[in-house]
Amino acid sequence: MTSLPAGATTEDPDVLAAYSTDRATFCPSGTPRALVRARSVQDVVETLEWASANNVPVVPQGARTGLSGGANAIDGCVLLNVEKLDQILEIDVEEQIAVVQPGVINATLAAAVADKGLYYPPDPGSKDISSIGGNVATNAGGMCCLKYGVTGDFVRALQVVLADGRVMRTGRRTAKGVAGYDLTHLFVGSEGTLGVVTEVTVALRPAAARPLAAVAFFDTTADACRAVADHLGAGFRPPALELMDAATIEAVGKLRDLGFPPGVGAVLIAQSDAGTKAPEELAAFELSARKCAATEVIVSDDPAEADLLMQGRRLVGLALEQYPASLVDDVCVPRRNLAALVDGVERIAASYGVLIATCGHAGDGNMHPTVLFDHSQAEAAQQAFNEVMRLGLELGGTITGEHGVGLLKREWLARELDEAALWSHYQIKQALDPRGILNPGRVINSTVTGRGQNDQRSS
Amino acid sequence: MTSLPAGATTEDPDVLAAYSTDRATFCPSGTPRALVRARSVQDVVETLEWASANNVPVVPQGARTGLSGGANAIDGCVLLNVEKLDQILEIDVEEQIAVVQPGVINATLAAAVADKGLYYPPDPGSKDISSIGGNVATNAGGMCCLKYGVTGDFVRALQVVLADGRVMRTGRRTAKGVAGYDLTHLFVGSEGTLGVVTEVTVALRPAAARPLAAVAFFDTTADACRAVADHLGAGFRPPALELMDAATIEAVGKLRDLGFPPGVGAVLIAQSDAGTKAPEELAAFELSARKCAATEVIVSDDPAEADLLMQGRRLVGLALEQYPASLVDDVCVPRRNLAALVDGVERIAASYGVLIATCGHAGDGNMHPTVLFDHSQAEAAQQAFNEVMRLGLELGGTITGEHGVGLLKREWLARELDEAALWSHYQIKQALDPRGILNPGRVINSTVTGRGQNDQRSS
């Protein structure tokens, strides 16, 4: 009866191979049977109708910048890519909302709303290359979460195509609303396992002032962690409060000389977008830093200088690409355990003989210890990566603060959740995707494999 | 095998009658078979194990201050009341979180964290009498949502007892976390239909400055609505921006002379808790108000005077109790349709020959048109109440911004949601409560009635 959408579907093996992975390390990917580059919601509907009728797994994907393998191909699957659904459908200045398709790049949306005097805060590190659909699928975070929240905090409504091809609207355009279950936030962070998001309504804020910033240098990460606690304990909520350890600083230094003092053990960068009150906030930050043995503190006088101060943090991703291979972790711990996390990561690195550079969103307790290794160390690297998750759980934290579970951390989810929560996951997955065709085996082990057993592919 | 928890269970008809309703008008309530006043999580577990084994409906309830009938008894049900689970288990100043039992009164929690220099913002009108469990069950709002968000925005983790008595933890203590589906927010707002919440971990904020306030008087609600749009359009987010129409002002005036100018058509009250910047924010509000034909604007100089200015708004609930009967609606519309909503409500009142007093959270578009009537007008009142919901939907809004669906608005939920969203509700309900024993018939029509068909009640 149905077929994959004509004109949007390719079976060219080279194209399929190019679309078969996201940016995760150590995640297997299979051989897909087809790639659908959806040009419309109808293409998504037809793909899911066909896949549902034929019991073929579907892997939803967009910009494929994910770090957990959630968009990797499964043998025999259809890759359903929505990157061409890239229109900003509406920016409503009065209501302070935007309605976008999932393929819109995060930074594109941020710039478009800024042109209208508004602000879309969620700023994952991938903001220049990742799309809103993926940000929603993983409930992506970023630097500004401490003050403004994560992606999910800005999602008001979704259009979702269910596994069988039915189109559903969740949520609402209004500021508040409690009519029925919060389906919107059930789909946010569900990594393509419950439905395919085809439209997102996000809340916006009034534009913030261009941020000022300050950088503090410390001999030890423990001092820097104490400064984080001291500053937040004084009632401040900076839009960014970022930590870089010595290994991270060294990697960045290899890429560009930022004039950091020699032998620095840790750097803490704080922003303030409080306008006329920004100097006062940064003065408070300087006070906290000096109280906690900062060796030097630089406070910017203007936004351009603040940009320069942030540069070191922004270069981390590029700096770590200088190493043959890397495996980025994403644990989030209670803030009081931040120092214990950083310290424990150093011990793990020493014990497995790998380098781990740690930086991240110190204000949220969400760090990115990144194992840097050459390919001969792959097994040790993976073990070290796992040990970091184990440490995060031991410290009362979570295995993933913002990157998602995907394939990479699936086995670890069962260690974080209790039996009843895992049961609830399976029940919900089964309830909304009874045939188990949507991104099977991601987030949770599927009870239904759905791998094309009843393949009656139409011509 | 199992039995209802000894010592916590009563079958006294007078007690049962007293616990058989919440504060909703026009909501039927049945005759319960027993009331369990849980003293521990174990009591909740035993009650649900017994009810599940015997297929007996369970109505979870707490302070019973709800406005939608969600806590009303069902014939033959067990009322499972958690008001005695009223301990604040922990206030963690460094992590800025609190862990509480569901029976803790909202204002009690707010005061306890304020003592430690922290702030729990959600402030439903019922804050002095409603409990956190009920706030979570309905995802309660309040005045401060515009700036700070609703209950759900502050819930990090839950302990929930599932229908079969298993205990589940959702979410986490950390600031961020994306491990698995967002079960926490699926349970927030689910009105006791998916599980019984026995512990809530909430995020706190640093204490805000004591608010200043300003009151503006207008000849018409349309002018006041324009002032709302003007002030928010200038980039302000006051912690409260409240509208009262002429009927509300008259009702309050009957209770206490607040010295309002005679013949006022609408009042707008704005707060600012921006500390040293508060006078600047309120000056901007005054400017917006005067631009939109305010006849008078009073700006407070100090927090005590600000308290007095807020008094009129706070007296609304009491003022409306002067009428023989009332039916409070709760629609939320896009802000640009606020004037159309208030205007339409006036037409509905005229057409049904009832009085409707409208006030509410103008900044969020969330209004409480309250039908005031004597008992001879009950049918007209109910029709007018329904027409207000119809109008809210026509204006692109929702039938409930913060009170919940319960029994009162169940038939209307099907008008707000599309077929696929309703299907998803049924599927999720069936997945997590397969026997349909948890508050059946609330929020959605249950497919499983579960009304004690297999009653094998143990002694």
mmCIF file of N, CA, C and O in Angstrom, chain A residues 92 94-95 166 168-169 172 174 176-182 185 193-194 204 206 235 237 332-336 361 364 366 400 402 404 413 416 418-419 421 423-425 427 431, chain B residues 92 94-95 166 168-169 172 174 176-182 185 193-194 204 206 235 237 332-336 361 364 366 400 402 404 413 416 418-419 421 423-425 427 431:
data_model
loop_
_atom_site.group_PDB
_atom_site.id
_atom_site.type_symbol
_atom_site.label_atom_id
_atom_site.label_comp_id
_atom_site.label_asym_id
_atom_site.label_seq_id
_atom_site.Cartn_x
_atom_site.Cartn_y
_atom_site.Cartn_z
ATOM 1 N N ASP A 92 7.232 35.250 17.009
ATOM 2 C CA ASP A 92 6.148 36.107 17.493
ATOM 3 C C ASP A 92 6.720 36.974 18.613
ATOM 4 O O ASP A 92 6.909 36.504 19.739
ATOM 5 N N GLU A 94 5.528 39.619 20.217
ATOM 6 C CA GLU A 94 4.666 39.951 21.355
ATOM 7 C C GLU A 94 4.540 38.785 22.337
ATOM 8 O O GLU A 94 4.614 38.976 23.548
ATOM 9 N N GLU A 95 4.343 37.574 21.782
ATOM 10 C CA GLU A 95 4.202 36.404 22.669
ATOM 11 C C GLU A 95 5.551 35.878 23.143
ATOM 12 O O GLU A 95 5.612 34.985 23.990
ATOM 13 N N ARG A 166 0.838 8.767 12.626
ATOM 14 C CA ARG A 166 -0.135 9.785 13.036
ATOM 15 C C ARG A 166 0.571 11.035 13.542
ATOM 16 O O ARG A 166 1.595 10.938 14.232
ATOM 17 N N MET A 168 0.734 14.307 15.911
ATOM 18 C CA MET A 168 0.222 14.713 17.215
ATOM 19 C C MET A 168 0.795 16.076 17.589
ATOM 20 O O MET A 168 1.938 16.367 17.325
ATOM 21 N N ARG A 169 -0.041 16.885 18.219
ATOM 22 C CA ARG A 169 0.457 18.125 18.816
ATOM 23 C C ARG A 169 0.460 17.970 20.329
ATOM 24 O O ARG A 169 -0.491 17.470 20.913
ATOM 25 N N ARG A 172 1.350 23.707 24.201
ATOM 26 C CA ARG A 172 0.548 24.873 23.782
ATOM 27 C C ARG A 172 1.441 26.075 23.600
ATOM 28 O O ARG A 172 2.587 26.077 24.035
ATOM 29 N N THR A 174 0.700 29.027 24.874
ATOM 30 C CA THR A 174 0.556 29.940 26.008
ATOM 31 C C THR A 174 1.662 29.721 27.051
ATOM 32 O O THR A 174 2.301 28.673 27.095
ATOM 33 N N LYS A 176 1.408 29.283 30.216
ATOM 34 C CA LYS A 176 1.084 28.233 31.164
ATOM 35 C C LYS A 176 0.049 27.291 30.561
ATOM 36 O O LYS A 176 -0.653 27.657 29.620
ATOM 37 N N GLY A 177 -0.075 26.116 31.138
ATOM 38 C CA GLY A 177 -1.085 25.181 30.669
ATOM 39 C C GLY A 177 -0.886 23.831 31.315
ATOM 40 O O GLY A 177 0.236 23.321 31.348
ATOM 41 N N VAL A 178 -1.948 23.253 31.882
ATOM 42 C CA VAL A 178 -1.843 21.968 32.575
ATOM 43 C C VAL A 178 -2.934 20.995 32.137
ATOM 44 O O VAL A 178 -3.345 20.126 32.906
ATOM 45 N N ALA A 179 -3.397 21.163 30.900
ATOM 46 C CA ALA A 179 -4.463 20.285 30.407
ATOM 47 C C ALA A 179 -3.877 18.952 29.958
ATOM 48 O O ALA A 179 -3.347 18.825 28.861
ATOM 49 N N GLY A 180 -3.975 17.961 30.808
ATOM 50 C CA GLY A 180 -3.497 16.627 30.457
ATOM 51 C C GLY A 180 -2.049 16.406 30.842
ATOM 52 O O GLY A 180 -1.400 17.268 31.448
ATOM 53 N N TYR A 181 -1.548 15.215 30.500
ATOM 54 C CA TYR A 181 -0.164 14.856 30.843
ATOM 55 C C TYR A 181 0.815 15.735 30.065
ATOM 56 O O TYR A 181 0.531 16.205 28.971
ATOM 57 N N ASP A 182 1.984 15.904 30.635
ATOM 58 C CA ASP A 182 3.020 16.719 30.005
ATOM 59 C C ASP A 182 3.748 15.880 28.942
ATOM 60 O O ASP A 182 4.887 15.459 29.126
ATOM 61 N N HIS A 185 7.306 17.219 27.541
ATOM 62 C CA HIS A 185 8.578 16.910 28.185
ATOM 63 C C HIS A 185 8.864 15.413 28.250
ATOM 64 O O HIS A 185 9.997 15.014 28.531
ATOM 65 N N THR A 193 13.144 7.797 20.296
ATOM 66 C CA THR A 193 12.623 6.452 20.567
ATOM 67 C C THR A 193 11.103 6.410 20.719
ATOM 68 O O THR A 193 10.522 5.331 20.786
ATOM 69 N N LEU A 194 10.473 7.597 20.799
ATOM 70 C CA LEU A 194 9.020 7.624 21.017
ATOM 71 C C LEU A 194 8.255 8.269 19.868
ATOM 72 O O LEU A 194 7.032 8.105 19.767
ATOM 73 N N LEU A 204 10.903 32.395 24.267
ATOM 74 C CA LEU A 204 12.052 33.291 24.158
ATOM 75 C C LEU A 204 12.039 34.234 25.349
ATOM 76 O O LEU A 204 11.032 34.344 26.057
ATOM 77 N N PRO A 206 13.336 38.292 26.761
ATOM 78 C CA PRO A 206 13.826 39.584 26.284
ATOM 79 C C PRO A 206 15.350 39.524 26.155
ATOM 80 O O PRO A 206 16.011 38.809 26.899
ATOM 81 N N GLY A 235 24.723 33.894 46.487
ATOM 82 C CA GLY A 235 23.445 34.234 45.851
ATOM 83 C C GLY A 235 23.560 34.662 44.393
ATOM 84 O O GLY A 235 22.584 35.148 43.828
ATOM 85 N N ARG A 237 24.027 34.002 40.252
ATOM 86 C CA ARG A 237 23.724 32.989 39.230
ATOM 87 C C ARG A 237 24.274 33.454 37.901
ATOM 88 O O ARG A 237 23.515 33.916 37.038
ATOM 89 N N CYS A 332 27.262 14.698 35.766
ATOM 90 C CA CYS A 332 26.827 15.870 36.519
ATOM 91 C C CYS A 332 26.668 15.428 37.968
ATOM 92 O O CYS A 332 25.992 14.432 38.235
ATOM 93 N N VAL A 333 27.293 16.129 38.877
ATOM 94 C CA VAL A 333 27.255 15.749 40.296
ATOM 95 C C VAL A 333 26.738 16.919 41.128
ATOM 96 O O VAL A 333 26.761 18.060 40.683
ATOM 97 N N PRO A 334 26.273 16.625 42.355
ATOM 98 C CA PRO A 334 25.957 17.732 43.256
ATOM 99 C C PRO A 334 27.184 18.645 43.366
ATOM 100 O O PRO A 334 28.315 18.160 43.418
ATOM 101 N N ARG A 335 26.928 19.936 43.441
ATOM 102 C CA ARG A 335 28.053 20.878 43.372
ATOM 103 C C ARG A 335 29.097 20.657 44.459
ATOM 104 O O ARG A 335 30.280 20.876 44.235
ATOM 105 N N ARG A 336 28.642 20.225 45.638
ATOM 106 C CA ARG A 336 29.633 20.060 46.713
ATOM 107 C C ARG A 336 30.599 18.939 46.406
ATOM 108 O O ARG A 336 31.651 18.844 47.028
ATOM 109 N N HIS A 361 30.801 22.857 32.974
ATOM 110 C CA HIS A 361 29.869 23.817 33.541
ATOM 111 C C HIS A 361 29.877 23.666 35.059
ATOM 112 O O HIS A 361 29.002 23.034 35.650
ATOM 113 N N ASP A 364 26.897 24.152 37.453
ATOM 114 C CA ASP A 364 25.873 23.106 37.476
ATOM 115 C C ASP A 364 26.423 21.772 37.981
ATOM 116 O O ASP A 364 25.676 20.793 38.038
ATOM 117 N N ASN A 366 28.275 20.006 36.204
ATOM 118 C CA ASN A 366 28.237 19.182 34.970
ATOM 119 C C ASN A 366 29.569 19.301 34.236
ATOM 120 O O ASN A 366 29.853 20.320 33.626
ATOM 121 N N THR A 400 24.782 11.308 32.679
ATOM 122 C CA THR A 400 24.755 12.275 31.577
ATOM 123 C C THR A 400 23.960 13.522 31.949
ATOM 124 O O THR A 400 22.781 13.445 32.282
ATOM 125 N N GLU A 402 23.869 16.268 29.825
ATOM 126 C CA GLU A 402 23.317 16.964 28.668
ATOM 127 C C GLU A 402 23.534 16.277 27.327
ATOM 128 O O GLU A 402 22.979 16.704 26.329
ATOM 129 N N GLY A 404 22.985 12.893 26.589
ATOM 130 C CA GLY A 404 22.060 11.806 26.300
ATOM 131 C C GLY A 404 22.693 10.437 26.440
ATOM 132 O O GLY A 404 23.908 10.287 26.579
ATOM 133 N N LEU A 413 22.595 3.170 32.022
ATOM 134 C CA LEU A 413 21.306 3.706 32.474
ATOM 135 C C LEU A 413 20.700 2.800 33.548
ATOM 136 O O LEU A 413 20.127 3.260 34.527
ATOM 137 N N GLU A 416 21.850 3.627 36.887
ATOM 138 C CA GLU A 416 21.368 4.874 37.483
ATOM 139 C C GLU A 416 19.914 4.744 37.937
ATOM 140 O O GLU A 416 19.534 5.290 38.973
ATOM 141 N N ASP A 418 16.295 2.854 39.101
ATOM 142 C CA ASP A 418 15.889 1.673 39.860
ATOM 143 C C ASP A 418 14.991 0.793 38.985
ATOM 144 O O ASP A 418 14.615 1.162 37.866
ATOM 145 N N GLU A 419 14.653 -0.358 39.515
ATOM 146 C CA GLU A 419 13.919 -1.361 38.733
ATOM 147 C C GLU A 419 12.564 -0.819 38.278
ATOM 148 O O GLU A 419 12.146 -1.032 37.142
ATOM 149 N N ALA A 421 11.712 2.292 37.771
ATOM 150 C CA ALA A 421 11.882 3.325 36.749
ATOM 151 C C ALA A 421 12.216 2.695 35.401
ATOM 152 O O ALA A 421 11.718 3.136 34.351
ATOM 153 N N TRP A 423 11.287 -0.298 34.475
ATOM 154 C CA TRP A 423 10.008 -0.893 34.049
ATOM 155 C C TRP A 423 9.128 0.189 33.412
ATOM 156 O O TRP A 423 8.534 -0.039 32.349
ATOM 157 N N SER A 424 9.074 1.365 34.029
ATOM 158 C CA SER A 424 8.256 2.448 33.473
ATOM 159 C C SER A 424 8.757 2.856 32.085
ATOM 160 O O SER A 424 7.965 3.154 31.187
ATOM 161 N N HIS A 425 10.081 2.879 31.918
ATOM 162 C CA HIS A 425 10.628 3.188 30.587
ATOM 163 C C HIS A 425 10.126 2.183 29.542
ATOM 164 O O HIS A 425 9.668 2.561 28.472
ATOM 165 N N GLN A 427 7.541 0.224 29.681
ATOM 166 C CA GLN A 427 6.093 0.315 29.505
ATOM 167 C C GLN A 427 5.726 1.485 28.582
ATOM 168 O O GLN A 427 4.852 1.370 27.727
ATOM 169 N N ALA A 431 4.081 1.369 24.992
ATOM 170 C CA ALA A 431 2.772 2.016 24.835
ATOM 171 C C ALA A 431 2.740 2.912 23.602
ATOM 172 O O ALA A 431 1.751 2.964 22.884
ATOM 173 N N ASP B 92 19.040 21.687 51.715
ATOM 174 C CA ASP B 92 20.474 21.676 51.446
ATOM 175 C C ASP B 92 20.841 23.038 50.874
ATOM 176 O O ASP B 92 20.576 23.343 49.714
ATOM 177 N N GLU B 94 23.753 24.516 50.299
ATOM 178 C CA GLU B 94 24.788 24.604 49.268
ATOM 179 C C GLU B 94 24.255 24.182 47.896
ATOM 180 O O GLU B 94 24.522 24.837 46.888
ATOM 181 N N GLU B 95 23.480 23.080 47.864
ATOM 182 C CA GLU B 95 22.944 22.629 46.569
ATOM 183 C C GLU B 95 21.688 23.393 46.172
ATOM 184 O O GLU B 95 21.186 23.236 45.057
ATOM 185 N N ARG B 166 4.955 -0.733 43.937
ATOM 186 C CA ARG B 166 6.412 -0.603 43.827
ATOM 187 C C ARG B 166 6.820 0.851 43.993
ATOM 188 O O ARG B 166 6.150 1.761 43.508
ATOM 189 N N MET B 168 9.311 3.928 43.209
ATOM 190 C CA MET B 168 10.180 4.358 42.111
ATOM 191 C C MET B 168 10.757 5.727 42.419
ATOM 192 O O MET B 168 10.076 6.583 42.969
ATOM 193 N N ARG B 169 12.027 5.926 42.045
ATOM 194 C CA ARG B 169 12.603 7.269 42.091
ATOM 195 C C ARG B 169 12.748 7.793 40.661
ATOM 196 O O ARG B 169 13.196 7.076 39.778
ATOM 197 N N ARG B 172 16.628 13.486 39.623
ATOM 198 C CA ARG B 172 17.919 13.490 40.327
ATOM 199 C C ARG B 172 18.073 14.773 41.122
ATOM 200 O O ARG B 172 17.307 15.699 40.949
ATOM 201 N N THR B 174 20.824 16.599 41.049
ATOM 202 C CA THR B 174 21.735 17.517 40.370
ATOM 203 C C THR B 174 20.969 18.548 39.528
ATOM 204 O O THR B 174 19.804 18.362 39.191
ATOM 205 N N LYS B 176 21.379 19.384 36.465
ATOM 206 C CA LYS B 176 21.051 18.889 35.140
ATOM 207 C C LYS B 176 21.055 17.368 35.128
ATOM 208 O O LYS B 176 21.640 16.743 36.007
ATOM 209 N N GLY B 177 20.456 16.787 34.101
ATOM 210 C CA GLY B 177 20.463 15.341 33.975
ATOM 211 C C GLY B 177 19.508 14.895 32.886
ATOM 212 O O GLY B 177 18.368 15.354 32.841
ATOM 213 N N VAL B 178 19.981 14.060 31.978
ATOM 214 C CA VAL B 178 19.151 13.614 30.852
ATOM 215 C C VAL B 178 19.211 12.104 30.682
ATOM 216 O O VAL B 178 19.049 11.594 29.578
ATOM 217 N N ALA B 179 19.426 11.390 31.783
ATOM 218 C CA ALA B 179 19.517 9.936 31.702
ATOM 219 C C ALA B 179 18.117 9.325 31.656
ATOM 220 O O ALA B 179 17.472 9.174 32.681
ATOM 221 N N GLY B 180 17.664 8.988 30.466
ATOM 222 C CA GLY B 180 16.360 8.345 30.322
ATOM 223 C C GLY B 180 15.234 9.342 30.139
ATOM 224 O O GLY B 180 15.450 10.552 30.053
ATOM 225 N N TYR B 181 14.017 8.814 30.051
ATOM 226 C CA TYR B 181 12.841 9.655 29.832
ATOM 227 C C TYR B 181 12.589 10.548 31.050
ATOM 228 O O TYR B 181 12.932 10.193 32.176
ATOM 229 N N ASP B 182 11.975 11.680 30.798
ATOM 230 C CA ASP B 182 11.670 12.635 31.864
ATOM 231 C C ASP B 182 10.406 12.188 32.606
ATOM 232 O O ASP B 182 9.331 12.778 32.471
ATOM 233 N N HIS B 185 8.538 14.847 35.021
ATOM 234 C CA HIS B 185 7.527 15.781 34.522
ATOM 235 C C HIS B 185 6.316 15.088 33.912
ATOM 236 O O HIS B 185 5.290 15.721 33.668
ATOM 237 N N THR B 193 -3.245 10.081 38.731
ATOM 238 C CA THR B 193 -3.735 9.008 37.857
ATOM 239 C C THR B 193 -2.646 8.027 37.452
ATOM 240 O O THR B 193 -2.942 6.993 36.856
ATOM 241 N N LEU B 194 -1.381 8.341 37.754
ATOM 242 C CA LEU B 194 -0.276 7.470 37.317
ATOM 243 C C LEU B 194 0.519 6.891 38.479
ATOM 244 O O LEU B 194 1.260 5.922 38.302
ATOM 245 N N LEU B 204 15.688 25.316 44.650
ATOM 246 C CA LEU B 204 15.452 26.603 45.296
ATOM 247 C C LEU B 204 16.301 27.660 44.591
ATOM 248 O O LEU B 204 17.199 27.340 43.823
ATOM 249 N N PRO B 206 18.363 31.601 45.180
ATOM 250 C CA PRO B 206 18.808 32.542 46.216
ATOM 251 C C PRO B 206 17.643 33.474 46.562
ATOM 252 O O PRO B 206 16.798 33.775 45.706
ATOM 253 N N GLY B 235 10.530 44.553 27.590
ATOM 254 C CA GLY B 235 11.564 43.635 28.071
ATOM 255 C C GLY B 235 11.538 43.372 29.568
ATOM 256 O O GLY B 235 12.472 42.783 30.104
ATOM 257 N N ARG B 237 10.053 41.614 33.109
ATOM 258 C CA ARG B 237 9.421 40.372 33.579
ATOM 259 C C ARG B 237 9.135 40.488 35.063
ATOM 260 O O ARG B 237 9.856 39.920 35.884
ATOM 261 N N CYS B 332 -6.093 30.112 29.956
ATOM 262 C CA CYS B 332 -4.861 30.837 29.672
ATOM 263 C C CYS B 332 -4.802 31.038 28.160
ATOM 264 O O CYS B 332 -4.957 30.072 27.399
ATOM 265 N N VAL B 333 -4.631 32.269 27.741
ATOM 266 C CA VAL B 333 -4.621 32.571 26.298
ATOM 267 C C VAL B 333 -3.325 33.283 25.931
ATOM 268 O O VAL B 333 -2.637 33.830 26.798
ATOM 269 N N PRO B 334 -2.979 33.271 24.632
ATOM 270 C CA PRO B 334 -1.849 34.102 24.213
ATOM 271 C C PRO B 334 -2.099 35.538 24.681
ATOM 272 O O PRO B 334 -3.231 36.029 24.616
ATOM 273 N N ARG B 335 -1.021 36.195 25.085
ATOM 274 C CA ARG B 335 -1.183 37.513 25.709
ATOM 275 C C ARG B 335 -1.901 38.526 24.829
ATOM 276 O O ARG B 335 -2.631 39.375 25.321
ATOM 277 N N ARG B 336 -1.686 38.416 23.520
ATOM 278 C CA ARG B 336 -2.323 39.416 22.644
ATOM 279 C C ARG B 336 -3.844 39.262 22.630
ATOM 280 O O ARG B 336 -4.544 40.162 22.186
ATOM 281 N N HIS B 361 -3.563 36.404 36.351
ATOM 282 C CA HIS B 361 -2.151 36.598 36.064
ATOM 283 C C HIS B 361 -2.001 37.129 34.640
ATOM 284 O O HIS B 361 -1.708 36.391 33.701
ATOM 285 N N ASP B 364 0.852 36.374 32.164
ATOM 286 C CA ASP B 364 0.879 35.043 31.557
ATOM 287 C C ASP B 364 -0.341 34.786 30.675
ATOM 288 O O ASP B 364 -0.452 33.702 30.110
ATOM 289 N N ASN B 366 -3.144 34.232 31.871
ATOM 290 C CA ASN B 366 -3.876 33.210 32.636
ATOM 291 C C ASN B 366 -4.868 33.889 33.579
ATOM 292 O O ASN B 366 -4.498 34.459 34.586
ATOM 293 N N THR B 400 -7.139 25.076 30.953
ATOM 294 C CA THR B 400 -6.644 25.212 32.333
ATOM 295 C C THR B 400 -5.173 25.600 32.355
ATOM 296 O O THR B 400 -4.318 24.881 31.835
ATOM 297 N N GLU B 402 -3.591 26.389 35.357
ATOM 298 C CA GLU B 402 -2.911 25.983 36.590
ATOM 299 C C GLU B 402 -3.759 25.168 37.553
ATOM 300 O O GLU B 402 -3.226 24.647 38.529
ATOM 301 N N GLY B 404 -5.802 22.407 36.763
ATOM 302 C CA GLY B 404 -5.909 21.000 36.424
ATOM 303 C C GLY B 404 -7.270 20.632 35.860
ATOM 304 O O GLY B 404 -8.223 21.423 35.866
ATOM 305 N N LEU B 413 -11.197 18.324 27.912
ATOM 306 C CA LEU B 413 -9.837 17.967 27.503
ATOM 307 C C LEU B 413 -9.838 17.426 26.071
ATOM 308 O O LEU B 413 -8.946 17.733 25.273
ATOM 309 N N GLU B 416 -9.538 20.061 23.579
ATOM 310 C CA GLU B 416 -8.244 20.745 23.458
ATOM 311 C C GLU B 416 -7.207 19.863 22.760
ATOM 312 O O GLU B 416 -6.398 20.356 21.986
ATOM 313 N N ASP B 418 -5.694 16.729 20.338
ATOM 314 C CA ASP B 418 -6.064 16.021 19.110
ATOM 315 C C ASP B 418 -6.169 14.527 19.401
ATOM 316 O O ASP B 418 -5.841 14.056 20.502
ATOM 317 N N GLU B 419 -6.622 13.783 18.401
ATOM 318 C CA GLU B 419 -6.904 12.351 18.585
ATOM 319 C C GLU B 419 -5.643 11.579 18.982
ATOM 320 O O GLU B 419 -5.683 10.716 19.865
ATOM 321 N N ALA B 421 -3.015 12.727 20.537
ATOM 322 C CA ALA B 421 -2.605 13.075 21.901
ATOM 323 C C ALA B 421 -3.494 12.365 22.925
ATOM 324 O O ALA B 421 -3.017 11.884 23.957
ATOM 325 N N TRP B 423 -5.011 9.510 22.404
ATOM 326 C CA TRP B 423 -4.566 8.123 22.332
ATOM 327 C C TRP B 423 -3.322 7.930 23.197
ATOM 328 O O TRP B 423 -3.227 6.966 23.962
ATOM 329 N N SER B 424 -2.379 8.870 23.103
ATOM 330 C CA SER B 424 -1.142 8.765 23.901
ATOM 331 C C SER B 424 -1.452 8.799 25.389
ATOM 332 O O SER B 424 -0.822 8.086 26.182
ATOM 333 N N HIS B 425 -2.425 9.637 25.781
ATOM 334 C CA HIS B 425 -2.836 9.659 27.187
ATOM 335 C C HIS B 425 -3.341 8.284 27.639
ATOM 336 O O HIS B 425 -2.929 7.774 28.682
ATOM 337 N N GLN B 427 -2.772 5.379 26.291
ATOM 338 C CA GLN B 427 -1.702 4.382 26.250
ATOM 339 C C GLN B 427 -0.803 4.483 27.480
ATOM 340 O O GLN B 427 -0.401 3.480 28.067
ATOM 341 N N ALA B 431 -0.300 1.856 30.397
ATOM 342 C CA ALA B 431 1.051 1.313 30.576
ATOM 343 C C ALA B 431 1.472 1.347 32.037
ATOM 344 O O ALA B 431 2.086 0.402 32.534
#
